[in-house]
Coordinates of C-alpha atoms in Angstrom, one line a residue:
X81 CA 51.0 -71.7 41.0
X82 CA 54.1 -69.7 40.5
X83 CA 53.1 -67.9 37.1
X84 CA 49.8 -67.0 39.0
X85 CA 51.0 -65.6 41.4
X86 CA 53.7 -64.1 39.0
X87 CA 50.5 -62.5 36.9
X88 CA 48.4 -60.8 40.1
X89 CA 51.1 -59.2 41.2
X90 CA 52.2 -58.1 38.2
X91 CA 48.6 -56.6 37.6
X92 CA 48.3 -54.9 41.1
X93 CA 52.0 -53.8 42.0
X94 CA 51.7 -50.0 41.7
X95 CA 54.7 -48.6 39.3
X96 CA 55.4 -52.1 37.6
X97 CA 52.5 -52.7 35.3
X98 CA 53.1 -49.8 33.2
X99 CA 55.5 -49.9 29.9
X100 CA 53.6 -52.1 27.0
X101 CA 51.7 -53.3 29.2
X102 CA 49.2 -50.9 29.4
X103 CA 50.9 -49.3 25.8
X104 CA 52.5 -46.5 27.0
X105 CA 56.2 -47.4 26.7
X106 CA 57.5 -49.7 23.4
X107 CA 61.0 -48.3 23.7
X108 CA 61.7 -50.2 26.8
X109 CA 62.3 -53.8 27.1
X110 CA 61.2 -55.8 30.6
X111 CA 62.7 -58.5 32.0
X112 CA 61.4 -61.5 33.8
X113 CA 64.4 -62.6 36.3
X114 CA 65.1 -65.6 38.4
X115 CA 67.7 -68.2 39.9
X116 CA 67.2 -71.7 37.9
X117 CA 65.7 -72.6 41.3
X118 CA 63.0 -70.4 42.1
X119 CA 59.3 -70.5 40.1
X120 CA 58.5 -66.5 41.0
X121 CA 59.5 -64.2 38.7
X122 CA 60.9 -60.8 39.4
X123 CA 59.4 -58.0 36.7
X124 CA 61.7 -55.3 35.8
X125 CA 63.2 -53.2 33.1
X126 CA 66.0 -55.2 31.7
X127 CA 69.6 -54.5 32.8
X128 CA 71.9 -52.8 30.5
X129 CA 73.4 -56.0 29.7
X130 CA 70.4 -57.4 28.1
X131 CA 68.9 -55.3 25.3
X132 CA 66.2 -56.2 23.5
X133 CA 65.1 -53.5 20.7
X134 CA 62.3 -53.3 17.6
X135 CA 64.8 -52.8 14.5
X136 CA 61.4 -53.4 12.1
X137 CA 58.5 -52.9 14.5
X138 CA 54.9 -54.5 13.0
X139 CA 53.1 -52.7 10.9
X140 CA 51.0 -50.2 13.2
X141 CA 47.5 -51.2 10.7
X142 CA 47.6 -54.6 8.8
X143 CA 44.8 -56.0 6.7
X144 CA 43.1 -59.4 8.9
X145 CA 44.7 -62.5 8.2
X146 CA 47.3 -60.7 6.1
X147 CA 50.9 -62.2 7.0
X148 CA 53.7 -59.4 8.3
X149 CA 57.6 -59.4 8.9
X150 CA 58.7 -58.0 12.3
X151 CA 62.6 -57.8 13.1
X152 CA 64.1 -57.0 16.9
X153 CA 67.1 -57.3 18.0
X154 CA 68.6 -59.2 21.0
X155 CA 72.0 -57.7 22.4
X156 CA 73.5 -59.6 25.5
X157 CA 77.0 -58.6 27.0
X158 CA 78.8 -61.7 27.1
X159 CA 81.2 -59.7 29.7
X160 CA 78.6 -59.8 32.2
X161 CA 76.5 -63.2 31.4
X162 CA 77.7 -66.1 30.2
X163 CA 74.8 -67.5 28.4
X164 CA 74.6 -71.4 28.9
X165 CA 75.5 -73.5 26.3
X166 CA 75.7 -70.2 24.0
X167 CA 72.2 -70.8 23.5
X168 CA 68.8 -68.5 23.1
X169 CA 66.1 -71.3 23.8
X170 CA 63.3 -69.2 23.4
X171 CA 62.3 -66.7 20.4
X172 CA 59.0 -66.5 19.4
X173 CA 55.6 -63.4 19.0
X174 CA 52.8 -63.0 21.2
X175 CA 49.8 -61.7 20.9
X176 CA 47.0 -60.3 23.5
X177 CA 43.8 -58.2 22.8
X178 CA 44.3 -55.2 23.9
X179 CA 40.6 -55.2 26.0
X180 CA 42.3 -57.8 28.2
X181 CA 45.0 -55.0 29.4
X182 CA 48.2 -56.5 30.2
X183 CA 50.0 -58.3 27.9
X184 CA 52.7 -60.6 29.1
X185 CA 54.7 -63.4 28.0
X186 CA 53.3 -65.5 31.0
X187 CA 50.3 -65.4 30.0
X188 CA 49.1 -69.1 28.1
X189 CA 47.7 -68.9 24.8
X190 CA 43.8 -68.3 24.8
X191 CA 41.8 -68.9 21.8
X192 CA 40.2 -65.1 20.7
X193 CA 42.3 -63.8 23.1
X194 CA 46.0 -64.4 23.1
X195 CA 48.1 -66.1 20.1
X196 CA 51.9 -67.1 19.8
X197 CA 53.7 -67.7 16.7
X198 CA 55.9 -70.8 16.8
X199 CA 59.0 -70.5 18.8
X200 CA 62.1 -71.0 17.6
X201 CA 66.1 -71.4 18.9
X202 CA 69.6 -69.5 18.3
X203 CA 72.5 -71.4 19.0
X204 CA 76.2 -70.6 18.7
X205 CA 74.7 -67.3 19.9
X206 CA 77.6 -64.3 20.1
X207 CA 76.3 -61.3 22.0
X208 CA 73.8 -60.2 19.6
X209 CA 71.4 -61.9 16.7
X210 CA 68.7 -60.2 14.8
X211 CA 65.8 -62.4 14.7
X212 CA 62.9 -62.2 11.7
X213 CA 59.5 -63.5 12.1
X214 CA 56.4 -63.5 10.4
X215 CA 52.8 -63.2 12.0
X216 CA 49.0 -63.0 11.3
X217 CA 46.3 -61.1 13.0
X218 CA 42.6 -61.7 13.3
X219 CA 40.5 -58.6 13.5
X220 CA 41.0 -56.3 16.1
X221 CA 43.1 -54.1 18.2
X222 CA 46.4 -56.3 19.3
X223 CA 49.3 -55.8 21.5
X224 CA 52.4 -57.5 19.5
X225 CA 55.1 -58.7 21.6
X226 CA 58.5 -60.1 20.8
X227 CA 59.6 -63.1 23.9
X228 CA 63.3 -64.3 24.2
X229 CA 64.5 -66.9 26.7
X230 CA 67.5 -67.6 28.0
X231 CA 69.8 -69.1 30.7
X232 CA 73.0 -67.3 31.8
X233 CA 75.8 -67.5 35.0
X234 CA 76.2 -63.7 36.1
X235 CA 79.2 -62.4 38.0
X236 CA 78.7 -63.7 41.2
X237 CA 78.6 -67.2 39.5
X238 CA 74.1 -67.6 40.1
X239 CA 72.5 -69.6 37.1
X240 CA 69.4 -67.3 36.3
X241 CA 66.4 -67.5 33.7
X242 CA 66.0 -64.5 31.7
X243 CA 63.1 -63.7 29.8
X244 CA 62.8 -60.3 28.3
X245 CA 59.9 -58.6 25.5
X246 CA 59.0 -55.9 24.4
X247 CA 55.4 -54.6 22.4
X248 CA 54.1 -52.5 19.8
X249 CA 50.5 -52.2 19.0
X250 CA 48.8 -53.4 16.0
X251 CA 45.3 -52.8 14.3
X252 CA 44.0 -55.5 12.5
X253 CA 41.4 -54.4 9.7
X254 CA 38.9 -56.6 8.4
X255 CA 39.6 -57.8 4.8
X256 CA 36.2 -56.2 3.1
X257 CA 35.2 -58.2 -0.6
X258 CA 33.2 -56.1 -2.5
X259 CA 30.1 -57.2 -4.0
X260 CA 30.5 -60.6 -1.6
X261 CA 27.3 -61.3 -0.6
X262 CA 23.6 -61.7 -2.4
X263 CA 22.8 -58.7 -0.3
X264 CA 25.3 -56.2 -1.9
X265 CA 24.2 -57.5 -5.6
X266 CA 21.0 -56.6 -4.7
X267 CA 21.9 -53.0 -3.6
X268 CA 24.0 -52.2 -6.5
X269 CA 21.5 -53.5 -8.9
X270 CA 18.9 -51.6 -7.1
X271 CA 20.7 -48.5 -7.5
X272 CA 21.4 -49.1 -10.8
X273 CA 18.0 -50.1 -12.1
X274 CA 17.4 -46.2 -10.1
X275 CA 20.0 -44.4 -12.3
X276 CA 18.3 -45.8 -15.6
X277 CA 15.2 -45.2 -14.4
X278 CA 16.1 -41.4 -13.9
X279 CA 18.1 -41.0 -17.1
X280 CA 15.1 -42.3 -18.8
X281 CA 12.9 -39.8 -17.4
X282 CA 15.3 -36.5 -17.6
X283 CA 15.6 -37.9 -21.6
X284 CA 11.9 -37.5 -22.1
X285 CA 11.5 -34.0 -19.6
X286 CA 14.0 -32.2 -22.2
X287 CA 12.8 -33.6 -25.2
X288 CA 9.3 -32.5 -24.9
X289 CA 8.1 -30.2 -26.6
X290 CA 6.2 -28.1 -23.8
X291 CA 8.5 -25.7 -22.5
X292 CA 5.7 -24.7 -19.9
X293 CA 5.5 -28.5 -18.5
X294 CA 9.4 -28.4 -18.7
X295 CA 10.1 -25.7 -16.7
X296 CA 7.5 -27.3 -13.8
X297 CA 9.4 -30.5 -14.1
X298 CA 12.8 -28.8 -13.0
X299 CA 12.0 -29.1 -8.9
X300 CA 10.6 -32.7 -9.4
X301 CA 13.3 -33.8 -11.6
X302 CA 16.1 -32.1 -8.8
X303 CA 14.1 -33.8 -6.1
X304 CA 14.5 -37.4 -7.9
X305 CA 18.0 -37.1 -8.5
X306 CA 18.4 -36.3 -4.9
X307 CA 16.0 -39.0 -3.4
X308 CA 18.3 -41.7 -5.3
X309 CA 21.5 -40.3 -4.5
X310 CA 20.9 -40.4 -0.9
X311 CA 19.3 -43.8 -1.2
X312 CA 22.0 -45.2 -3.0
X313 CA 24.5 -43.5 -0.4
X314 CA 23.0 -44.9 2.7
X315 CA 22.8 -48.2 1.1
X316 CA 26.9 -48.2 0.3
X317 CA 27.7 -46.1 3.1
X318 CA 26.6 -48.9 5.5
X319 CA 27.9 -51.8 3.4
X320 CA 31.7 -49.9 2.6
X321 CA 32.0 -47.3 5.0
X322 CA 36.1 -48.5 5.5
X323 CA 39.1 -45.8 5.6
X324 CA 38.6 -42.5 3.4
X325 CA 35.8 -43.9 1.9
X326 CA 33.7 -42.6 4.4
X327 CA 34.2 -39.2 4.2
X328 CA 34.0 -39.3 1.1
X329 CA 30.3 -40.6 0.7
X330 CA 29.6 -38.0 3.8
X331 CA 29.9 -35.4 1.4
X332 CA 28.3 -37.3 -1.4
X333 CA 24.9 -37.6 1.4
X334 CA 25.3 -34.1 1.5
X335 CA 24.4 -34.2 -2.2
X336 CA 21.6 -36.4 -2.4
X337 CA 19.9 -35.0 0.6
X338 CA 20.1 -31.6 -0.6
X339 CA 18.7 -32.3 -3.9
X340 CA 16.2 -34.5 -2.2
X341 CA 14.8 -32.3 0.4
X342 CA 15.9 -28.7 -1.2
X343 CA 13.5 -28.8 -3.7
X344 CA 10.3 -29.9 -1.6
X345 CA 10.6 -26.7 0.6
X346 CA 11.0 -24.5 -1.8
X347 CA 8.1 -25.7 -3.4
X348 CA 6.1 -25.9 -0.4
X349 CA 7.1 -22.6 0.6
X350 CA 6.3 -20.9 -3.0
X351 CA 2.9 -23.0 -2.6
X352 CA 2.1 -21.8 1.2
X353 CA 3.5 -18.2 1.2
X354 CA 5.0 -16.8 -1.7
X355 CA 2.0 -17.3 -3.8
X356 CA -0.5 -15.9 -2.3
X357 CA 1.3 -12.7 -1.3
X358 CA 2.3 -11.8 -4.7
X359 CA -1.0 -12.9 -6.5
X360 CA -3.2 -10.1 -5.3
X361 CA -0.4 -7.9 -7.1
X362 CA -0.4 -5.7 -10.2
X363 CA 3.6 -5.8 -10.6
X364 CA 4.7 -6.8 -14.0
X365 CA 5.1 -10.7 -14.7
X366 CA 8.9 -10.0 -15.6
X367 CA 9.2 -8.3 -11.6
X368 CA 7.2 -10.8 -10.0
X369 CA 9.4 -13.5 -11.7
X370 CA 12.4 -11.5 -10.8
X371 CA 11.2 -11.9 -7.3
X372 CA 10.3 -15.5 -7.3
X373 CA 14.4 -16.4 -8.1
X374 CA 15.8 -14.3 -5.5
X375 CA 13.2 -15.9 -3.0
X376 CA 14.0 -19.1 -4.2
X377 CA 17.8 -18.5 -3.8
X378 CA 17.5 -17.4 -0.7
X379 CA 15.6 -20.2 0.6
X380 CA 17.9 -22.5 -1.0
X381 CA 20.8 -21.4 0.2
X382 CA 19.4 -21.2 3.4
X383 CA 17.9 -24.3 3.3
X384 CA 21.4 -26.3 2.1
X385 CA 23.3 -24.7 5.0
X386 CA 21.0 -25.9 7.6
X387 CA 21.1 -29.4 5.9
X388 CA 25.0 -29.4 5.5
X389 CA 24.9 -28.7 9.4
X390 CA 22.7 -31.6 10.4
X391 CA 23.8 -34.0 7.8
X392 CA 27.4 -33.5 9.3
X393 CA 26.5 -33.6 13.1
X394 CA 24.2 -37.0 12.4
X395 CA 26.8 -39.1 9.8
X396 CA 29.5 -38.3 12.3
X397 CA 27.4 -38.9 15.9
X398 CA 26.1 -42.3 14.6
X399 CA 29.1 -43.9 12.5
X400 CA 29.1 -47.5 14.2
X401 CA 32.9 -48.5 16.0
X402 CA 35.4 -49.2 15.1
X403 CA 35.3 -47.3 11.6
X404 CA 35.0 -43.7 12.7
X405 CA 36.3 -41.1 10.3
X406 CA 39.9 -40.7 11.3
X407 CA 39.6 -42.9 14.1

């Protein structure tokens, strides 16, 4: 009933639940404080003459499942507690999801929710020990806290329980295996049946021997190359969007879709407009082909700057949590 209590108020008590709590302060420790006979718990920032400080903190990104070392250090001055039996009986980690806000020692362990590494004791303690401990991390965002416990007789000669922690926050990032599943053999050997499939054709486009029929096939050969490097990206981009990489296959979208839908507008604009204006005229075929490139430059430059623009805005608007790029 006590710790209950202890946790509500701790939740609601304007000014107190701040600190790691809610992460805004891992410098400080806090302090749980009580006489040996009491069960309600007074929150606080601990007193000068308990210090509890990060001297490694935990890694602020890990890989999931991945063990890492965190060190602190717990400094008591034996001048103003006399710690019973020289004894820490507590040491351990915890672990809370950050979703679940604050994140205290109190607090039992909850499958999904909140973990604890195995505790562990200093005796013959001396004022100050530095304590190492090792910890895993399912996926997700965490709040890593380091618990000590303690009993000690202060000046006035009152046995109280101490406990003191301090956090640091932790992302845990999914451990991604390439090529893991049936479904990510299938995309890659998708995309590579594609890429032999184009070779194979851009072989037999420059080896023929009508330069007429060559020169028509440069739009549709531009327009393949596209249509399968934007197939090929969406496909890995939703698989192994992780990190860097997806910025990385942002840019290479940018490619493909370009290539893909560059080509079909300038051809359906030479079809629609260009054509017809410049048919009906008696220019020269070296001015009228002149005029046809810059048109086509134009439009394609055009056209790839308005695509760049959207490509951006929709990659970056619909990148599914928690991977966004630089997030």
């Amino acid at each position: 009933m006590g710790r209950s209590w202890a946790v509500i108020w701790l939740l609601w008590l304007p000014g107190l639940a701040r600190g790691y709590l809610n992460g805004s302060d891992f410098e400080n420790a806090y302090c749980w404080i009580n006489e040996a006979s009491q069960t309600l718990q007074v929150f606080q920032r601990c007193p000068p003459e308990v210090q509890l400080q990060w001297t490694v903190p935990p890694p602020g990104t890990v890989k999931e499942g991945s063990s890492f070392e965190a060190t602190y250090n717990l400094t008591i001055n034996l001048d103003v507690l006399d710690v019973r039996n020289d004894e820490i009986t507590h040491l351990n980690l915890h672990a809370c999801r950050k979703r679940i806000g604050a994140c205290t020692p109190i607090l039992e362990e909850t499958p999904e929710l909140i973990s604890m590494s195995e505790e562990e004791t200093v005796t013959g303690f001396d004022g100050n020990e530095v304590i190492r401990q090792k910890y895993t991390l399912d996926e997700g965002t965490w709040t890593v806290i380091a618990h000590v416990k303690f009993s000690a007789e202060n000046l006035e000669g009152d046995l109280m329980e101490y406990e003191a922690a301090i956090g640091w926050d932790v992302f845990s990032e999914p451990e991604l295996s390439y090529l893991g599943t049936d479904v990510e053999k299938f995309v890659v050997a998708v995309a590579g049946i594609s890429y032999i499939f184009y070779a194979t054709m851009l072989y037999f486009a420059v080896s023929t021997k009508n330069k007429a029929l060559q020169k028509m096939r440069v739009y549709s050969i531009t327009n393949v190359l596209g249509a399968i490097i934007f197939t090929t990206t969406v496909f890995f981009w939703n698989l192994y969007m992780q990190e860097v990489s997806c910025s990385s296959y942002l840019w290479f979208a940018i490619l493909g879709s370009s290539l893909l839908y560059t080509p079909l507008f300038i051809m359906s604009v030479k079809y629609l407009f260009f054509k017809r204006r410049i048919a009906p005229s008696k220019a020269s075929k070296i001015a009228n082909e002149a005029l046809e490139n810059k048109v086509s430059v134009a439009i394609a430059a055009a056209i790839l700057s308005f695509d760049i623009v959207i490509l951006v805005l929709w990659m970056t608007l619909s990148l599914p949590e928690p991977y966004r790029c630089g997030g």
